[in-house]
Each structure stands twice: as C-alpha cells, then as structure tokens.
Short mmCIF file of C-alpha atoms in Angstrom, two decimals:
data_model
loop_
_atom_site.label_atom_id
_atom_site.label_comp_id
_atom_site.label_asym_id
_atom_site.label_seq_id
_atom_site.Cartn_x
_atom_site.Cartn_y
_atom_site.Cartn_z
CA ILE R 1 -0.16 0.19 0.55
CA PHE R 2 2.71 2.59 0.79
CA LYS R 3 4.30 1.94 -2.55
CA VAL R 4 1.30 2.11 -4.73
CA SER R 5 0.68 5.46 -2.18
CA GLN R 6 4.09 6.71 -2.94
CA ASN R 7 4.20 6.21 -6.54
CA ALA R 8 1.16 7.51 -7.50
CA LEU R 9 1.45 10.78 -5.74
CA SER R 10 4.63 10.92 -7.78
CA SER R 11 3.11 11.41 -10.73
CA PHE R 12 0.79 13.83 -9.62
CA ASP R 13 3.79 16.27 -9.60
CA GLU R 14 2.56 18.05 -12.88
CA LEU R 15 -0.52 18.82 -10.72
CA PHE R 16 1.01 20.28 -8.06
CA GLN R 17 3.70 23.51 -6.83
CA PRO R 18 4.52 23.97 -3.59
CA SER R 19 2.52 25.31 -0.94
CA LEU R 20 1.97 29.34 -0.49
CA ILE R 21 0.47 28.91 2.76
CA PRO R 22 2.05 30.36 5.87
CA ASP R 23 3.64 27.85 8.15
CA GLN R 24 1.66 29.24 11.23
CA ASP R 25 -1.37 27.67 9.24
CA LYS R 26 -0.18 24.59 7.64
CA SER R 27 0.56 24.05 11.68
CA GLU R 28 -2.20 25.05 13.53
CA ILE R 29 -4.67 22.40 10.93
CA ALA R 30 -1.98 19.81 11.82
CA THR R 31 -1.92 20.05 14.58
CA LEU R 32 -5.86 19.68 15.10
CA LEU R 33 -5.64 17.02 11.96
CA ASN R 34 -3.89 14.66 14.96
CA GLY R 35 -4.93 15.72 17.92
CA ALA R 36 -8.66 15.00 16.21
CA VAL R 37 -7.24 11.51 15.47
CA LYS R 38 -5.04 10.78 18.65
CA SER R 39 -9.14 11.54 19.90
CA ILE R 40 -10.36 9.36 17.64
CA GLY R 41 -8.23 6.19 18.33
CA SER R 42 -7.25 5.28 14.71
CA LYS R 43 -4.82 2.54 14.32
CA ASN R 44 -3.93 3.62 11.34
CA LYS R 45 -1.49 6.36 11.20
CA TYR R 46 -1.89 9.94 8.74
CA SER R 47 0.36 12.65 7.37
CA LEU R 48 -0.70 15.61 5.37
CA LEU R 49 0.72 17.84 3.23
CA PHE R 50 0.17 20.95 1.31
CA PHE R 51 0.06 21.69 -2.09
CA ASN R 52 -0.71 24.54 -4.13
CA SER R 53 -2.31 23.53 -7.61
CA GLU R 54 -4.88 25.71 -10.29
CA VAL R 55 -5.35 23.07 -11.77
CA ILE R 56 -7.67 21.26 -9.03
CA GLY R 57 -8.34 24.11 -7.39
CA ALA R 58 -9.85 23.27 -3.75
CA ASN R 59 -9.49 20.17 -2.81
CA ALA R 60 -8.43 17.38 0.06
CA PHE R 61 -7.91 13.50 -1.33
CA ALA R 62 -6.05 10.32 1.13
CA LEU R 63 -4.02 7.77 -1.09
CA PRO R 64 -4.30 4.03 0.74
CA ASP R 65 -1.26 4.85 3.01
CA GLY R 66 -3.03 7.34 4.80
CA THR R 67 -1.40 10.41 3.39
CA LEU R 68 -3.97 13.31 3.07
CA ILE R 69 -3.03 16.42 0.61
CA ILE R 70 -5.21 19.30 1.02
CA THR R 71 -4.87 22.18 -1.16
CA ASP R 72 -4.19 25.63 -0.93
CA GLY R 73 -7.36 26.79 -2.67
CA LEU R 74 -9.52 24.87 -0.09
CA VAL R 75 -7.51 26.46 3.37
CA ASN R 76 -7.81 29.32 1.89
CA LYS R 77 -11.48 28.73 1.08
CA LEU R 78 -12.04 27.38 4.81
CA ILE R 79 -8.87 29.12 6.50
CA ASP R 80 -11.73 30.83 8.77
CA TYR R 81 -13.75 28.20 10.10
CA PRO R 82 -10.55 25.90 10.96
CA GLU R 83 -12.82 22.74 12.10
CA ALA R 84 -14.18 22.92 8.48
CA ILE R 85 -11.05 21.99 6.98
CA LEU R 86 -10.60 19.15 9.86
CA ALA R 87 -14.41 18.21 8.86
CA VAL R 88 -12.99 17.64 4.88
CA LEU R 89 -9.73 15.52 6.37
CA LEU R 90 -12.29 13.28 7.71
CA HIS R 91 -14.06 12.56 5.02
CA GLU R 92 -11.18 11.53 3.20
CA ILE R 93 -9.56 9.70 6.53
CA GLY R 94 -13.27 8.04 6.22
CA HIS R 95 -12.28 7.16 3.11
CA VAL R 96 -9.43 4.81 4.10
CA GLU R 97 -10.82 3.26 6.91
CA LYS R 98 -13.81 1.58 5.11
CA ASN R 99 -10.47 0.78 2.25
CA HIS R 100 -12.56 2.25 0.08
CA THR R 101 -9.65 3.41 -2.69
CA MET R 102 -8.19 0.19 -2.31
CA ARG R 103 -11.39 -1.40 -3.06
CA LEU R 104 -11.95 0.29 -6.59
CA ILE R 105 -8.22 -0.52 -7.28
CA ILE R 106 -9.58 -4.32 -7.36
CA GLU R 107 -12.39 -3.88 -9.01
CA SER R 108 -9.81 -2.11 -11.64
CA LEU R 109 -8.03 -4.67 -11.83
CA GLY R 110 -10.17 -7.73 -12.55
CA VAL R 111 -8.90 -10.80 -13.90
CA GLY R 112 -6.02 -9.35 -14.29
CA ILE R 113 -4.06 -9.35 -10.45
CA ILE R 114 -4.99 -13.10 -10.86
CA PHE R 115 -2.96 -13.39 -14.15
CA TYR R 116 0.05 -11.61 -12.59
CA TYR R 117 -0.74 -13.76 -8.87
CA ILE R 118 -0.11 -17.03 -11.24
CA VAL R 119 2.86 -16.19 -13.48
CA GLY R 120 4.37 -14.54 -10.71
CA ASP R 121 5.36 -11.58 -12.15
CA ILE R 122 5.96 -9.31 -8.45
CA PRO R 123 7.49 -6.15 -10.21
CA GLY R 124 4.65 -6.57 -13.35
CA LEU R 125 2.04 -6.24 -10.15
CA THR R 126 3.39 -3.52 -8.64
CA GLU R 127 3.49 -1.55 -11.80
CA ILE R 128 -0.30 -2.25 -12.62
CA ILE R 129 -1.08 -1.75 -9.00
CA THR R 130 0.46 1.84 -9.17
CA GLY R 131 -1.18 2.61 -13.12
CA SER R 132 -4.38 1.37 -11.12
CA ALA R 133 -4.64 3.72 -8.10
CA PHE R 134 -3.25 6.46 -10.81
CA ASN R 135 -6.49 5.65 -12.79
CA LEU R 136 -8.28 6.74 -9.65
CA ILE R 137 -8.41 9.83 -9.94
CA GLN R 138 -10.34 9.99 -13.53
CA ASN R 139 -13.08 8.77 -11.14
CA SER R 140 -15.45 9.13 -8.53
CA PHE R 141 -16.56 7.08 -5.24
CA SER R 142 -19.60 5.95 -5.88
CA ARG R 143 -22.98 7.63 -3.40
CA GLU R 144 -22.80 5.11 -1.10
CA MET R 145 -18.48 5.21 -0.40
CA GLU R 146 -19.20 9.51 -0.39
CA LEU R 147 -22.45 8.37 2.14
CA GLU R 148 -19.99 6.06 4.74
CA ALA R 149 -17.56 8.73 4.65
CA ASP R 150 -19.67 11.66 5.68
CA GLU R 151 -21.43 9.04 8.04
CA TYR R 152 -17.38 8.95 9.46
CA SER R 153 -16.52 12.41 10.10
CA LEU R 154 -19.74 13.21 11.40
CA GLU R 155 -19.53 10.57 13.75
CA LYS R 156 -15.88 11.79 14.96
CA LEU R 157 -16.55 14.95 14.85
CA GLU R 158 -19.58 14.45 17.80
CA ILE R 159 -16.56 12.26 19.48
CA ILE R 160 -14.19 14.66 19.46
CA GLY R 161 -16.84 17.27 20.51
CA ILE R 162 -17.32 19.54 17.03
CA PRO R 163 -21.00 20.49 15.59
CA LYS R 164 -21.74 18.87 12.69
CA ASN R 165 -22.25 22.58 11.31
CA ALA R 166 -18.53 22.13 10.07
CA PHE R 167 -19.28 19.94 7.92
CA ILE R 168 -21.94 21.70 6.45
CA PHE R 169 -20.42 24.65 5.41
CA ALA R 170 -17.59 23.07 4.71
CA MET R 171 -19.61 20.94 2.33
CA LYS R 172 -21.79 24.47 1.12
CA ASN R 173 -18.29 25.65 0.06
CA LEU R 174 -17.13 23.39 -2.30
CA ILE R 175 -20.18 23.43 -4.02
CA ASP R 176 -19.00 27.30 -4.53
CA THR R 177 -16.27 26.04 -7.10
CA ASP R 178 -14.20 28.01 -9.55
CA ASP R 179 -15.88 27.56 -13.37
CA SER R 180 -12.65 28.52 -14.95
CA VAL R 181 -10.49 25.27 -13.30
CA SER R 182 -10.45 22.70 -15.75
CA LYS R 183 -12.59 19.29 -16.13
CA SER R 184 -10.20 17.36 -17.51
CA LYS R 185 -10.50 13.43 -17.12
CA ILE R 186 -7.31 13.73 -15.22
CA VAL R 187 -8.75 15.55 -12.54
CA ARG R 188 -12.13 14.69 -12.31
CA TYR R 189 -12.43 12.62 -9.19
CA LEU R 190 -10.23 15.29 -7.09
CA TYR R 191 -12.65 18.72 -7.90
CA THR R 192 -16.09 16.61 -7.91
CA HIS R 193 -17.94 15.59 -5.17
CA PRO R 194 -20.97 14.34 -6.63
CA GLN R 195 -24.73 14.50 -4.52
CA ILE R 196 -23.10 17.34 -2.64
CA GLU R 197 -26.42 18.81 -2.16
CA GLU R 198 -28.25 15.56 -1.13
CA ARG R 199 -25.18 14.74 1.02
CA ILE R 200 -26.18 18.33 2.87
CA GLU R 201 -29.44 17.74 3.44
CA ILE R 202 -28.98 13.83 5.00
CA ALA R 203 -26.05 15.44 6.92
CA LYS R 204 -28.34 18.43 8.19
CA LYS R 205 -30.95 15.48 9.44
CA PRO R 206 -30.92 14.93 13.51
#
C-alpha cells in the first residue's frame, strides 16, 4: 500500500506546486488533525501534505497509505473555520478507514491481478496496481462510499465535540467552485464530489 501510494503521489507532480500557505496556518491545521486522530483512536497513521494547484482548485484527497493531500485553494476557502477543514480531512480519512480506494483498485484490476499472481510477475503486479491507483483520479467514489465517508466524518466530529455545522459549511463551500478550473478527466475525481446537495441534506438530519 505504501509503495502504491508513493508511486501514485509522484505521478501527480505536474499538477502540484509548493504550497503558499503560511507555516503557522499549516501547523495549526496539522495540530488540529493530529489531535482528532488521537482522540478517535484510529490504528492507521496519517500524514498531511499541502500543495498549491491551479488545475484542481480547492480540494483534498487521501492515498491508501493514509497520506492526506490538501490544496491551498481549499485551505483558503475554509481558513476562517478550521474545524471545517478538519471535517473534510475526516471525510478523506473515512475513505481510508473503509478501504474505499483499495476496493476501487481491486475492482479495476479484475482478472489482471489473478493473472500476475499465477505467473509470479511481482514487478508487473506492482506496476499495474500503481497504474490503477493513478487512474482512480479519473473516477469518483460511488454514492454509497461518499455517504459512508460522510457518516464517518460526522461521527468523529461528534466524538471530539465539534458540531456537524463544520461539515455542512465545508460541503456548501465545495459547491462554490471556480468554472475556470479545468474539468479534464485527470482532475475529475479530485475536483467533483457527486451529490453534494443530497449529502448536505442528509447531514442536516438529527
């Protein structure tokens, strides 16, 4: 999982530039995240990376090994409400905890993984899995997966004493996207969170 995640991350180089977020803001967000992860008792380890990207705009996503990526665009949208940033990151952690990304990779491999296992071509297997991980950015999680990750975020926010308004605020701001941002296939997964309006209404329920 680590190698797959790191290889996929290196494939994103053309999309990312160094973050311009002040170090103090980065530190505050990281501290908030680390405190939350400790409070919810996750067995997985998570690391947070900041990048600037004019291509994918305001977004965040997680790699299978627990590497969390957040863009300057998203931080700048939510910087006045840090708990909303945390809500987004907990949503992405939910995808990791529920093994959503790895499930999509396995589904995309199909019989290919069985073939490589039979012939014993381990380097080839690593290459095809890494390619599948990269191809995931062209697709979206299913509605069920998104709702599971939402539920995870809302549950963990309640545990750490943060109102669900933080999640709702974040989702509403994700709707307010920049039409000038590229909608190419390579950023469709990173940029589009389907059925956001529906997810907001579900989150509002008692």
